[in-house]
Coordinates of C-alpha atoms and ligand atoms in Angstrom, one line a residue:
X214 CA 0.2 -19.3 13.7
X215 CA -1.1 -22.4 13.7
X216 CA 1.4 -25.1 14.2
X217 CA -0.9 -27.7 16.4
X218 CA -3.2 -30.6 15.8
X219 CA -4.8 -30.3 12.6
X220 CA -8.8 -29.5 13.4
X221 CA -9.8 -31.0 9.8
X222 CA -7.6 -33.7 9.5
X223 CA -5.7 -33.8 6.0
X224 CA -9.1 -33.0 4.0
X225 CA -9.0 -30.1 1.4
X226 CA -10.6 -27.0 2.7
X227 CA -11.6 -24.0 0.6
X228 CA -11.7 -20.8 2.2
X229 CA -13.0 -17.4 0.5
X230 CA -11.1 -14.3 0.6
X231 CA -11.2 -10.6 -0.9
X232 CA -8.9 -10.0 -4.1
X233 CA -5.8 -8.1 -3.7
X234 CA -3.9 -9.0 -6.8
X235 CA -5.3 -11.6 -9.3
X236 CA -3.2 -14.5 -10.4
X237 CA -2.5 -18.3 -8.9
X238 CA -0.3 -19.2 -6.8
X239 CA 0.6 -22.9 -5.6
X240 CA 3.1 -23.5 -3.4
X241 CA 3.7 -24.4 0.4
X242 CA 2.3 -22.5 3.3
X243 CA 4.6 -20.3 5.4
X244 CA 3.3 -18.6 8.2
X245 CA 5.3 -15.3 8.9
X246 CA 3.8 -14.1 12.3
X247 CA 6.5 -15.0 14.7
X248 CA 4.4 -15.2 18.3
X249 CA 6.8 -16.9 20.4
X250 CA 5.8 -16.7 24.1
X251 CA 8.2 -17.1 26.7
X252 CA 7.9 -18.1 30.4
X253 CA 10.0 -16.7 33.2
X254 CA 13.0 -19.3 33.4
X255 CA 15.2 -18.8 36.3
X256 CA 19.0 -18.8 35.4
X257 CA 21.9 -19.6 38.2
X258 CA 24.3 -16.5 39.4
X259 CA 27.3 -18.3 38.1
X260 CA 25.6 -18.6 34.4
X261 CA 24.1 -14.4 34.2
X262 CA 27.4 -13.4 32.1
X263 CA 26.9 -16.2 29.7
X264 CA 23.2 -15.6 29.3
X265 CA 24.2 -12.0 28.9
X266 CA 26.7 -13.1 26.1
X267 CA 24.0 -15.2 24.6
X268 CA 21.8 -12.2 24.1
X269 CA 24.7 -9.9 22.7
X270 CA 25.4 -12.9 20.2
X271 CA 22.0 -12.9 19.0
X272 CA 21.9 -9.2 18.5
X273 CA 25.1 -9.3 16.2
X274 CA 23.4 -12.6 14.4
X275 CA 20.0 -10.8 13.9
X276 CA 22.0 -7.7 12.7
X277 CA 24.0 -9.9 10.5
X278 CA 21.2 -11.7 8.8
X279 CA 19.2 -8.3 8.2
X280 CA 22.5 -7.2 6.3
X281 CA 22.6 -10.0 4.2
X282 CA 19.0 -9.9 3.5
X283 CA 19.3 -6.4 2.4
X284 CA 22.8 -7.5 0.3
X285 CA 20.4 -10.1 -1.5
X286 CA 17.7 -8.1 -2.4
X287 CA 19.0 -7.1 -6.0
X288 CA 19.3 -3.3 -5.9
X289 CA 17.0 -2.0 -3.1
X290 CA 15.5 0.7 -5.1
X291 CA 12.2 1.7 -3.6
X292 CA 12.3 4.0 -0.9
X293 CA 9.7 2.3 0.8
X294 CA 11.7 -0.8 1.3
X295 CA 14.9 0.8 2.0
X296 CA 13.0 2.9 4.9
X297 CA 11.5 -0.5 6.2
X298 CA 15.2 -2.0 6.5
X299 CA 16.5 1.3 7.9
X300 CA 14.1 1.4 10.6
X301 CA 14.8 -2.2 11.6
X302 CA 18.6 -1.6 11.8
X303 CA 18.1 1.7 13.6
X304 CA 16.2 -0.4 16.7
X305 CA 18.7 -3.2 16.4
X306 CA 21.3 -0.7 16.8
X307 CA 19.9 0.6 19.9
X308 CA 22.4 -0.1 22.8
X309 CA 20.3 1.5 25.2
X310 CA 17.6 -1.1 24.5
X311 CA 19.9 -3.8 24.8
X312 CA 21.5 -2.5 28.1
X313 CA 18.2 -2.9 29.5
X314 CA 17.7 -6.4 28.4
X315 CA 21.3 -7.2 29.8
X316 CA 20.6 -5.2 33.1
X317 CA 17.2 -7.3 33.5
X318 CA 19.1 -10.6 32.8
X319 CA 21.2 -9.6 35.8
X320 CA 18.8 -7.9 38.2
X321 CA 16.1 -10.6 37.8
X322 CA 18.1 -13.6 37.0
X323 CA 15.8 -14.6 34.3
X324 CA 16.5 -16.0 30.9
X325 CA 17.2 -13.8 27.8
X326 CA 14.4 -14.5 26.0
X327 CA 12.1 -13.6 28.5
X328 CA 13.9 -10.4 29.5
X329 CA 14.0 -9.3 25.9
X330 CA 10.0 -10.2 25.6
X331 CA 9.4 -7.9 28.8
X332 CA 11.7 -5.2 27.4
X333 CA 10.2 -5.3 24.1
X334 CA 6.5 -5.4 25.3
X335 CA 7.0 -2.2 27.5
X336 CA 8.8 -0.2 24.5
X337 CA 5.8 -1.4 22.2
X338 CA 3.3 0.1 24.4
X339 CA 5.0 3.1 25.2
X340 CA 5.2 3.8 20.9
X341 CA 1.8 2.5 20.5
X342 CA 0.5 5.0 23.1
X343 CA 1.8 8.0 21.3
X344 CA -0.1 10.5 19.4
X345 CA 2.1 11.1 16.4
X346 CA 0.7 8.5 14.0
X347 CA 4.8 8.2 12.1
X348 CA 5.9 7.1 16.0
X349 CA 2.6 5.1 16.7
X350 CA 3.2 2.9 13.6
X351 CA 6.9 2.5 14.9
X352 CA 5.4 0.1 17.3
X353 CA 4.8 -2.6 14.6
X354 CA 8.5 -2.4 13.7
X355 CA 9.6 -2.9 17.1
X356 CA 7.7 -5.9 17.6
X357 CA 8.7 -7.2 14.3
X358 CA 12.3 -6.8 15.3
X359 CA 12.0 -8.3 19.0
X360 CA 10.1 -11.4 17.6
X361 CA 12.8 -11.8 15.1
X362 CA 15.5 -11.2 17.6
X363 CA 13.6 -13.9 20.0
X364 CA 13.4 -16.2 17.2
X365 CA 17.4 -16.2 16.6
X366 CA 18.0 -16.7 20.9
X367 CA 15.4 -19.3 20.7
X368 CA 17.5 -21.0 17.7
X369 CA 15.0 -20.4 14.9
X370 CA 15.7 -18.7 11.5
X371 CA 13.4 -15.6 11.9
X372 CA 11.5 -14.1 9.1
X373 CA 15.0 -14.0 7.2
X374 CA 15.0 -17.4 6.8
X375 CA 12.0 -17.4 4.5
X376 CA 14.8 -16.6 2.1
X377 CA 15.2 -20.6 2.0
X378 CA 11.6 -21.0 1.2
X379 CA 11.3 -20.3 -2.7
X380 CA 8.1 -20.7 -4.0
X381 CA 6.2 -20.6 -0.9
X382 CA 2.7 -19.1 0.2
X383 CA 3.3 -16.6 2.7
X384 CA 0.4 -16.8 5.4
X385 CA -0.2 -13.9 8.0
X386 CA -3.1 -12.5 10.2
X387 CA -1.8 -9.0 9.4
X388 CA -1.3 -7.1 6.4
X389 CA 2.4 -5.6 7.3
X390 CA 4.5 -3.8 4.2
X391 CA 7.4 -5.4 5.8
X392 CA 6.3 -8.8 5.2
X393 CA 5.1 -7.9 1.8
X394 CA 8.6 -6.5 0.9
X395 CA 9.9 -9.8 2.5
X396 CA 7.3 -11.6 0.5
X397 CA 8.7 -10.2 -2.6
X398 CA 12.5 -10.2 -1.5
X399 CA 12.5 -14.1 -1.0
X400 CA 10.5 -14.9 -4.1
X401 CA 7.2 -15.9 -2.5
X402 CA 4.5 -16.7 -5.0
X403 CA 1.5 -15.9 -3.3
X404 CA 0.5 -13.9 0.2
X405 CA -2.9 -14.8 2.3
X406 CA -4.0 -12.7 5.2
X407 CA -6.7 -12.5 7.4
X408 CA -6.5 -9.0 7.6
X409 CA -9.3 -7.0 5.9
X410 CA -7.1 -3.9 5.4
X411 CA -7.5 -4.2 1.7
X412 CA -6.6 -0.5 0.8
X413 CA -3.8 -0.5 3.2
X414 CA -0.3 0.5 2.1
X415 CA 0.5 -3.3 2.3
X416 CA -2.3 -4.0 -0.2
X417 CA -1.1 -1.7 -2.4
X418 CA 2.5 -2.7 -2.3
X419 CA 1.3 -6.7 -2.7
X420 CA -0.2 -5.2 -6.1
X421 CA 2.6 -3.0 -7.3
X422 CA 4.8 -6.2 -7.0
X423 CA 2.4 -8.6 -8.6
X424 CA 2.0 -11.1 -5.8
X425 CA -1.4 -13.0 -6.4
X426 CA -2.9 -12.4 -3.2
X427 CA -6.0 -12.4 -1.0
X428 CA -7.1 -10.4 2.4
X429 CA -10.0 -11.1 4.8
X430 CA -9.6 -14.8 4.5
X431 CA -11.4 -15.9 7.9
X432 CA -10.3 -19.2 9.2
X433 CA -6.9 -19.0 7.7
X434 CA -5.1 -19.6 11.1
X435 CA -7.1 -22.7 12.0
X436 CA -7.2 -24.4 8.5
X437 CA -3.6 -23.9 7.1
X438 CA -0.9 -25.5 9.0
X439 CA 3.1 -24.7 8.6
X440 CA 4.3 -26.7 5.1
X441 CA 0.7 -27.5 4.3
X442 CA 0.3 -27.5 0.2
X443 CA -1.9 -24.6 -0.9
X444 CA -3.4 -23.1 -3.8
X445 CA -4.3 -19.2 -4.3
X446 CA -6.7 -18.5 -6.8
X447 CA -6.7 -14.8 -7.1
X448 CA -9.1 -14.7 -9.8
X449 CA -11.8 -16.8 -8.0
X450 CA -11.3 -15.2 -4.8
X451 CA -10.5 -18.5 -3.0
X452 CA -7.8 -20.2 -0.9
X453 CA -7.6 -24.0 -1.0
X454 CA -5.5 -25.5 1.7
X455 CA -4.0 -29.2 1.4
X456 CA -5.8 -29.4 -2.4
X457 CA -6.8 -33.0 -3.5
X458 CA -4.9 -34.6 -6.3
X459 CA -7.5 -33.9 -8.8
X460 CA -7.7 -29.9 -7.6
X461 CA -4.2 -29.8 -7.8
X462 CA -4.1 -31.3 -11.3
X463 CA -6.7 -28.7 -12.7
X464 CA -5.0 -25.7 -11.0
X465 CA -1.4 -26.7 -12.8
X466 CA -3.1 -27.2 -16.0
X467 CA -4.9 -23.8 -15.6
X468 CA -1.4 -22.1 -14.5
X469 CA 0.1 -23.4 -18.1
X470 CA -2.4 -21.8 -19.9
X471 CA -1.1 -18.3 -21.2
X472 CA -4.4 -16.8 -20.1
X473 CA -3.4 -16.9 -16.4
X474 CA 0.4 -15.8 -16.9
X475 CA 0.5 -13.6 -20.3
X476 CA -1.0 -10.2 -19.9
X477 CA -2.7 -10.1 -23.1
X478 CA -2.5 -6.3 -24.3
X479 CA -6.0 -5.4 -25.3
X480 CA -5.0 -2.8 -27.9
X481 CA -8.7 -2.4 -29.0
X482 CA -9.2 -1.1 -25.0
X483 CA -12.0 -2.0 -22.6
X484 CA -15.5 -2.5 -23.8
X485 CA -18.5 -3.7 -21.8
X486 CA -21.1 -6.7 -22.5
X487 CA -23.2 -3.9 -24.6
X488 CA -20.0 -2.5 -26.5
X489 CA -19.5 0.5 -24.5
X490 CA -15.7 1.8 -24.3
X491 CA -14.4 2.1 -20.9
X492 CA -11.3 4.2 -20.5
X493 CA -8.8 2.3 -18.2
X494 CA -5.9 4.1 -16.8
X495 CA -3.2 2.8 -14.2
X496 CA -2.6 3.8 -10.9
X497 CA 1.1 3.8 -10.3
X498 CA 3.6 4.2 -7.3
X499 CA 6.8 3.5 -8.7
X500 CA 8.6 4.3 -11.9
X501 CA 9.0 0.4 -12.8
X502 CA 5.0 0.1 -12.9
X503 CA 5.1 2.5 -16.3
X504 CA 6.1 -0.8 -17.9
X505 CA 3.2 -2.5 -16.8
X506 CA 0.8 0.5 -18.1
X507 CA 2.5 0.1 -21.3
X508 CA 2.2 -3.9 -21.6
X509 CA -1.4 -4.0 -20.5
X510 CA -2.5 -1.5 -23.3
X511 CA -3.8 0.9 -20.7
X512 CA -4.7 4.6 -21.7
X513 CA -2.1 6.1 -19.4
X514 CA -1.6 6.9 -15.8
X515 CA -4.3 8.0 -14.1
X516 CA -2.6 8.5 -10.7
X517 CA 0.9 8.7 -10.1
X518 CA 1.7 8.3 -6.1
X519 CA 4.6 10.5 -5.6
X520 CA 5.5 9.9 -2.1
X521 CA 7.8 7.2 -3.1
X522 CA 10.2 10.0 -4.1
X523 CA 10.2 11.0 0.1
X524 CA 13.1 9.6 1.9
X525 CA 13.0 7.0 4.6
X526 CA 13.7 9.7 7.0
X527 CA 11.5 12.1 5.4
X528 CA 13.9 14.2 3.2
X529 CA 11.7 15.5 0.5
X530 CA 13.4 15.4 -3.1
X531 CA 14.9 18.7 -5.0
X532 CA 13.4 20.1 -7.8
X533 CA 15.9 18.0 -10.4
X534 CA 15.5 14.8 -8.6
X535 CA 11.7 15.3 -9.0
X536 CA 12.3 16.7 -12.5
X537 CA 14.3 13.3 -13.6
X538 CA 11.7 11.2 -11.9
X539 CA 8.6 12.7 -13.7
X540 CA 10.4 13.1 -17.3
X541 CA 11.3 9.4 -17.1
X542 CA 7.7 8.4 -16.5
X543 CA 6.3 10.8 -18.8
X544 CA 9.0 9.6 -21.6
X545 CA 8.0 6.1 -21.1
X546 CA 4.1 6.2 -21.1
X547 CA 4.0 5.8 -24.8
X548 CA 2.6 9.1 -25.4
X549 CA -0.4 8.6 -23.2
X550 CA -1.5 11.2 -20.7
X551 CA 0.5 10.6 -17.4
X552 CA -1.5 12.6 -14.4
X553 CA 0.8 13.5 -11.4
X554 CA -0.6 13.9 -7.8
X555 CA 1.0 16.3 -5.6
X556 CA 2.2 15.2 -2.4
X557 CA 0.0 13.5 -0.3
X558 CA 1.5 13.7 3.2
X559 CA -0.4 12.7 6.4
X560 CA -3.2 10.5 7.7
X561 CA -2.6 7.0 6.3
X562 CA 0.7 8.2 4.6
X563 CA 3.1 9.3 7.6
X564 CA 6.4 10.3 6.0
X565 CA 8.7 10.5 8.6
X566 CA 9.7 14.1 9.3
X567 CA 8.4 15.6 6.3
X568 CA 5.0 14.7 8.1
X569 CA 4.4 16.9 11.1
X570 CA 0.6 16.5 10.7
X571 CA -0.2 15.6 14.2
X572 CA -3.0 16.6 16.2
X573 CA -5.6 14.4 17.5
X574 CA -6.9 13.1 14.2
X575 CA -4.1 13.3 12.0
X576 CA -6.8 11.8 9.0
X577 CA -8.6 15.3 9.5
X578 CA -5.7 17.8 10.4
X579 CA -3.0 19.0 7.5
X580 CA -2.8 16.0 5.2
X581 CA -2.8 16.4 1.1
X582 CA -3.2 19.8 -0.1
X583 CA -4.0 21.3 3.3
X584 CA -0.4 20.4 4.5
X585 CA 1.3 22.3 1.3
X586 CA -1.2 25.3 1.6
X587 CA -1.0 25.9 5.1
X588 CA 2.5 24.7 6.0
X589 CA 4.5 24.4 2.7
X590 CA 3.7 26.4 -0.3
X591 CA 7.4 26.4 -1.3
X592 CA 6.9 22.8 -1.6
X593 CA 4.1 22.7 -3.7
X594 CA 5.9 25.4 -5.8
X595 CA 8.7 23.6 -6.4
X596 CA 6.7 20.2 -7.1
X597 CA 5.0 22.4 -9.9
X598 CA 7.6 23.4 -10.9
X599 CA 9.5 20.2 -11.8
X600 CA 6.2 18.9 -13.2
X601 CA 5.6 21.7 -15.3
X602 CA 9.4 21.2 -16.9
X603 CA 9.4 17.4 -17.0
X604 CA 6.2 17.7 -19.1
X605 CA 7.7 19.8 -21.9
X606 CA 6.6 18.6 -25.2
X607 CA 3.9 16.4 -23.4
X608 CA 0.6 16.9 -22.1
X609 CA 0.4 16.0 -18.5
X610 CA -2.4 16.1 -15.9
X611 CA -1.7 17.4 -12.2
X612 CA -4.1 16.2 -9.5
X613 CA -4.3 17.9 -6.2
X614 CA -5.1 15.6 -3.1
X615 CA -7.7 16.1 -0.3
X616 CA -9.6 19.0 -1.5
X617 CA -12.6 20.2 0.5
X618 CA -13.1 23.5 -0.6
X619 CA -13.4 25.5 -3.6
X620 CA -10.8 28.0 -2.1
X621 CA -8.3 24.8 -1.8
X622 CA -8.4 25.2 -5.5
X623 CA -7.8 29.1 -5.9
X624 CA -5.1 28.9 -3.8
X625 CA -3.4 26.0 -6.0
X626 CA -4.1 28.2 -9.3
X627 CA -2.5 31.1 -7.6
X628 CA 0.5 29.2 -7.0
X629 CA 0.3 27.5 -10.0
X630 CA 0.2 30.9 -11.8
X631 CA 3.3 32.0 -9.9
X632 CA 5.3 29.2 -11.0
X633 CA 4.3 29.7 -14.6
X634 CA 5.4 33.2 -14.2
X635 CA 9.1 32.0 -12.8
X636 CA 9.2 29.5 -15.5
X637 CA 8.4 32.2 -18.5
X638 CA 11.4 34.4 -17.0
X639 CA 13.8 31.4 -17.0
X640 CA 15.3 29.8 -19.7
X641 CA 14.2 26.2 -19.1
X642 CA 11.4 24.3 -21.4
X643 CA 8.3 23.4 -19.8
X644 CA 4.5 22.6 -20.6
X645 CA 2.2 25.3 -20.7
X646 CA -0.9 23.4 -21.0
X647 CA -0.9 21.1 -18.1
X648 CA -4.3 19.9 -17.0
X649 CA -5.5 20.7 -13.4
X650 CA -7.7 18.3 -11.4
X651 CA -9.1 17.7 -8.3
X652 CA -9.4 14.6 -6.4
X653 CA -12.7 14.2 -4.8
X654 CA -11.9 12.4 -1.6
X655 CA -14.0 14.5 0.9
X656 CA -17.7 14.3 1.3
X657 CA -17.7 18.2 1.3
X658 CA -16.1 18.2 -2.2
X659 CA -18.7 15.6 -3.6
X660 CA -21.6 17.8 -2.5
X661 CA -20.0 20.9 -4.5
X662 CA -18.9 19.0 -7.9
X663 CA -20.4 21.5 -10.1
X664 CA -18.5 24.6 -8.4
X665 CA -15.3 22.5 -8.6
X666 CA -15.6 21.5 -12.1
X667 CA -16.0 25.4 -13.0
X668 CA -12.4 25.8 -11.6
X669 CA -10.3 22.6 -12.8
X670 CA -10.0 20.3 -16.0
X671 CA -11.3 17.1 -14.5
X672 CA -12.0 15.5 -11.3
X673 CA -10.7 12.1 -10.2
X674 CA -12.5 10.3 -7.4
X675 CA -10.5 8.9 -5.1
X676 CA -13.0 6.3 -3.3
X677 CA -10.2 4.8 -0.9
X678 CA -10.6 8.0 1.3
X679 CA -14.1 9.3 0.3
X680 CA -15.5 6.0 1.6
X681 CA -13.8 6.3 5.0
X682 CA -14.5 10.2 5.3
X683 CA -18.1 9.5 4.1
X684 CA -18.6 6.2 6.5
X685 CA -16.7 8.0 9.6
X686 CA -14.6 4.6 9.5
X687 CA -10.9 4.6 9.2
X688 CA -9.4 2.7 6.2
X689 CA -6.7 1.2 8.1
X690 CA -8.6 0.2 11.5
X691 CA -9.2 -3.5 11.2
X692 CA -12.1 -2.9 13.8
X693 CA -14.2 -0.7 11.8
X694 CA -13.5 -1.7 8.4
X695 CA -16.9 -3.6 7.8
X696 CA -18.2 -0.1 7.7
X697 CA -16.1 0.7 4.5
X698 CA -18.4 -1.1 2.5
X699 CA -18.2 0.3 -1.1
X700 CA -21.4 -1.7 -2.2
X701 CA -23.4 0.0 0.5
X702 CA -26.6 2.0 -1.0
X703 CA -25.2 5.0 1.1
X704 CA -22.0 5.0 -0.6
X705 CA -23.7 3.9 -4.1
X706 CA -25.9 7.0 -3.8
X707 CA -23.1 9.5 -3.0
X708 CA -21.4 8.4 -6.2
X709 CA -24.5 8.5 -8.2
X710 CA -25.2 12.5 -6.9
X711 CA -21.3 13.1 -7.9
X712 CA -22.0 12.1 -11.6
X713 CA -25.3 13.7 -11.7
X714 CA -23.9 17.0 -10.8
X715 CA -21.2 16.6 -13.3
X716 CA -24.0 15.5 -16.1
X717 CA -25.7 18.9 -15.3
X718 CA -22.7 21.0 -16.0
X719 CA -22.3 18.9 -19.2
X720 CA -18.7 17.6 -17.9
X721 CA -19.5 14.0 -17.5
X722 CA -16.6 13.5 -19.6
X723 CA -14.1 14.9 -17.0
X724 CA -14.8 12.4 -14.5
X725 CA -12.6 9.9 -13.6
X726 CA -12.5 7.2 -10.3
X727 CA -9.2 6.2 -9.1
X728 CA -10.0 4.5 -5.8
X729 CA -9.8 0.9 -5.7
X730 CA -13.6 0.3 -5.6
X731 CA -13.3 0.6 -9.6
X732 CA -11.9 -3.0 -9.5
X733 CA -14.5 -4.3 -7.1
X734 CA -17.0 -6.4 -9.3
X735 CA -19.7 -6.2 -7.1
X736 CA -19.8 -2.6 -7.5
X737 CA -18.6 -2.0 -10.9
X738 CA -21.7 -2.9 -12.5
X739 CA -23.7 -0.1 -10.5
X740 CA -20.9 2.3 -11.5
X741 CA -21.3 1.2 -15.2
X742 CA -25.1 1.7 -14.8
X743 CA -24.8 5.0 -13.2
X744 CA -22.9 6.4 -16.3
X745 CA -19.0 6.1 -15.2
X746 CA -16.8 5.5 -18.3
X747 CA -13.3 6.4 -17.0
X748 CA -11.5 4.5 -14.5
X749 CA -7.7 4.0 -13.1
X750 CA -6.7 1.2 -11.1
X751 CA -3.9 -0.9 -10.0
X752 CA -2.5 -2.3 -13.7
X753 CA -2.4 -5.4 -11.9
X754 CA -6.0 -5.6 -11.9
X755 CA -6.7 -4.5 -15.4
X756 CA -7.4 -7.9 -16.7
X757 CA -10.0 -8.9 -13.9
X758 CA -11.4 -5.4 -14.6
X759 CA -11.6 -6.2 -18.3
X760 CA -13.2 -9.4 -18.0
X761 CA -15.8 -7.8 -15.7
X762 CA -16.6 -5.3 -18.1
X763 CA -17.1 -7.6 -20.6
X764 CA -19.1 -10.3 -18.4
X765 CA -21.4 -8.3 -16.5
X766 CA -21.7 -4.8 -18.0
X767 CA -24.7 -3.0 -17.0
X768 CA -26.3 -5.8 -15.8
X769 CA -26.5 -6.3 -12.0
Ligands
PEP1077 C1 -8.1 7.2 -2.7 O1 -7.8 7.9 -1.7 O2 -8.9 6.7 -3.2 C2 -6.7 7.3 -3.6 C3 -6.6 6.9 -5.0 O3 -5.6 7.5 -3.2 P1 -4.6 7.0 -1.9 O4 -5.1 5.5 -2.0 O5 -3.3 7.0 -2.3 O6 -4.9 7.9 -0.7
MG1078 MG1 -6.5 9.0 -1.3

């Protein structure tokens, strides 16, 4: 975080970034990254006990702040949010870790801050070196909590101090889910990050919360200082640090204009500059977002990510819990089609104990439908049953993630037939005309579109994963993200091949694209020219998408 001298004086600085969630935010900059570094300060033997007590008091204070924070977060309903707080609480409650810090204070006669830093680093590296992706990811949580604890010891307010900084714009070098949740809970009006992990879970959460945000903002660290006035323009993809008075005035006026804040329901739907009708649906990952789908006049839910139903510890929801959740969404979808994806566990979505998809490379292992078919077919049958029961009287789509072969689909159909059979023997109402769809996320599936289409009702292209598998570059790995360029000729070629295959089968109308690429205005004109006419994106991006369709249409 930059707290030092101003490199560029007080002049206005404009930085470019990539859109995560559109909107405009004007506020004060608050760096969330706590990067404290402590020197090994000696402690006199007579003060050791007091130093240990100071550490113990800081642990209680940090725990207390965490509880306070959870208590003031108006009904922590989101599983993801609960999960992160639970993990942080569990780390803070781990006495064996605190004993090691206290022993180190006594043994090395050094300050509590330094001993915590040393113990924390060693634990972080142990977790970071683990193969299990779930445990590996916990290293970030340990870093988060040790930094918070260190900040309390040092007399700071920790990350929870953000609660006092309403209407701030949160700045970070990273894209951590816990920071995004904190931004939402502490009413931050914007989020800016240097990280380019634009399809990370944190980025998906930012869209879900509707926080105007940008990622990939190079130079943020050097340009923006704590408490600087800052503007986030999520329409133009720019951040303005220390805006001049005319700039500030111009943005205040824009903010007042209804266009920015009120999502205008476009009941006429979405059309291109040439007047071609485009179907636009919503990708949603929690039940609250169904309202956004309706308010924005979208054509239904193109992708319901159901993983939010899995608890922090990895407990899978029961059939009845699933039934209630799906029924609520279907009944609130204004009669529009809701497409429900079966649990996509593994890879970038580690789900605690529910995810034992280890192996050298979890993204290439038992994730998505592979995990269901090879490890938990009973779980797949339960989910299918819950969806079909919830869809009684409605039409729904069931979407299968991570399909690689036609055989994957045949096996799902086999399970589906047995579920229909069971339902027929029971007394419960259910839908017997659900549509079955395959997500096209692997290059192998992209190569056999005609064979896949002959077995399913529709396909949905998951470009977030298709891009990473096609480019052989992890979607969450900062160091190779530049390979994941959806506008690259290679990837555009692949997308065109997919549609051409569907066209040859006379099934173009059964192709939807549900990856975030659809909202990338560099790529959209290419997609429209190729003939793509159906998209599903985060509802927060619908206005930007509609504008781009109208403005650019099939032109470059
Ligand atoms: C995708 O992979 O493009 C997709 C829509 O699914 P998710 O981002 O949930 O993996
Ligand atoms: Mg995917």
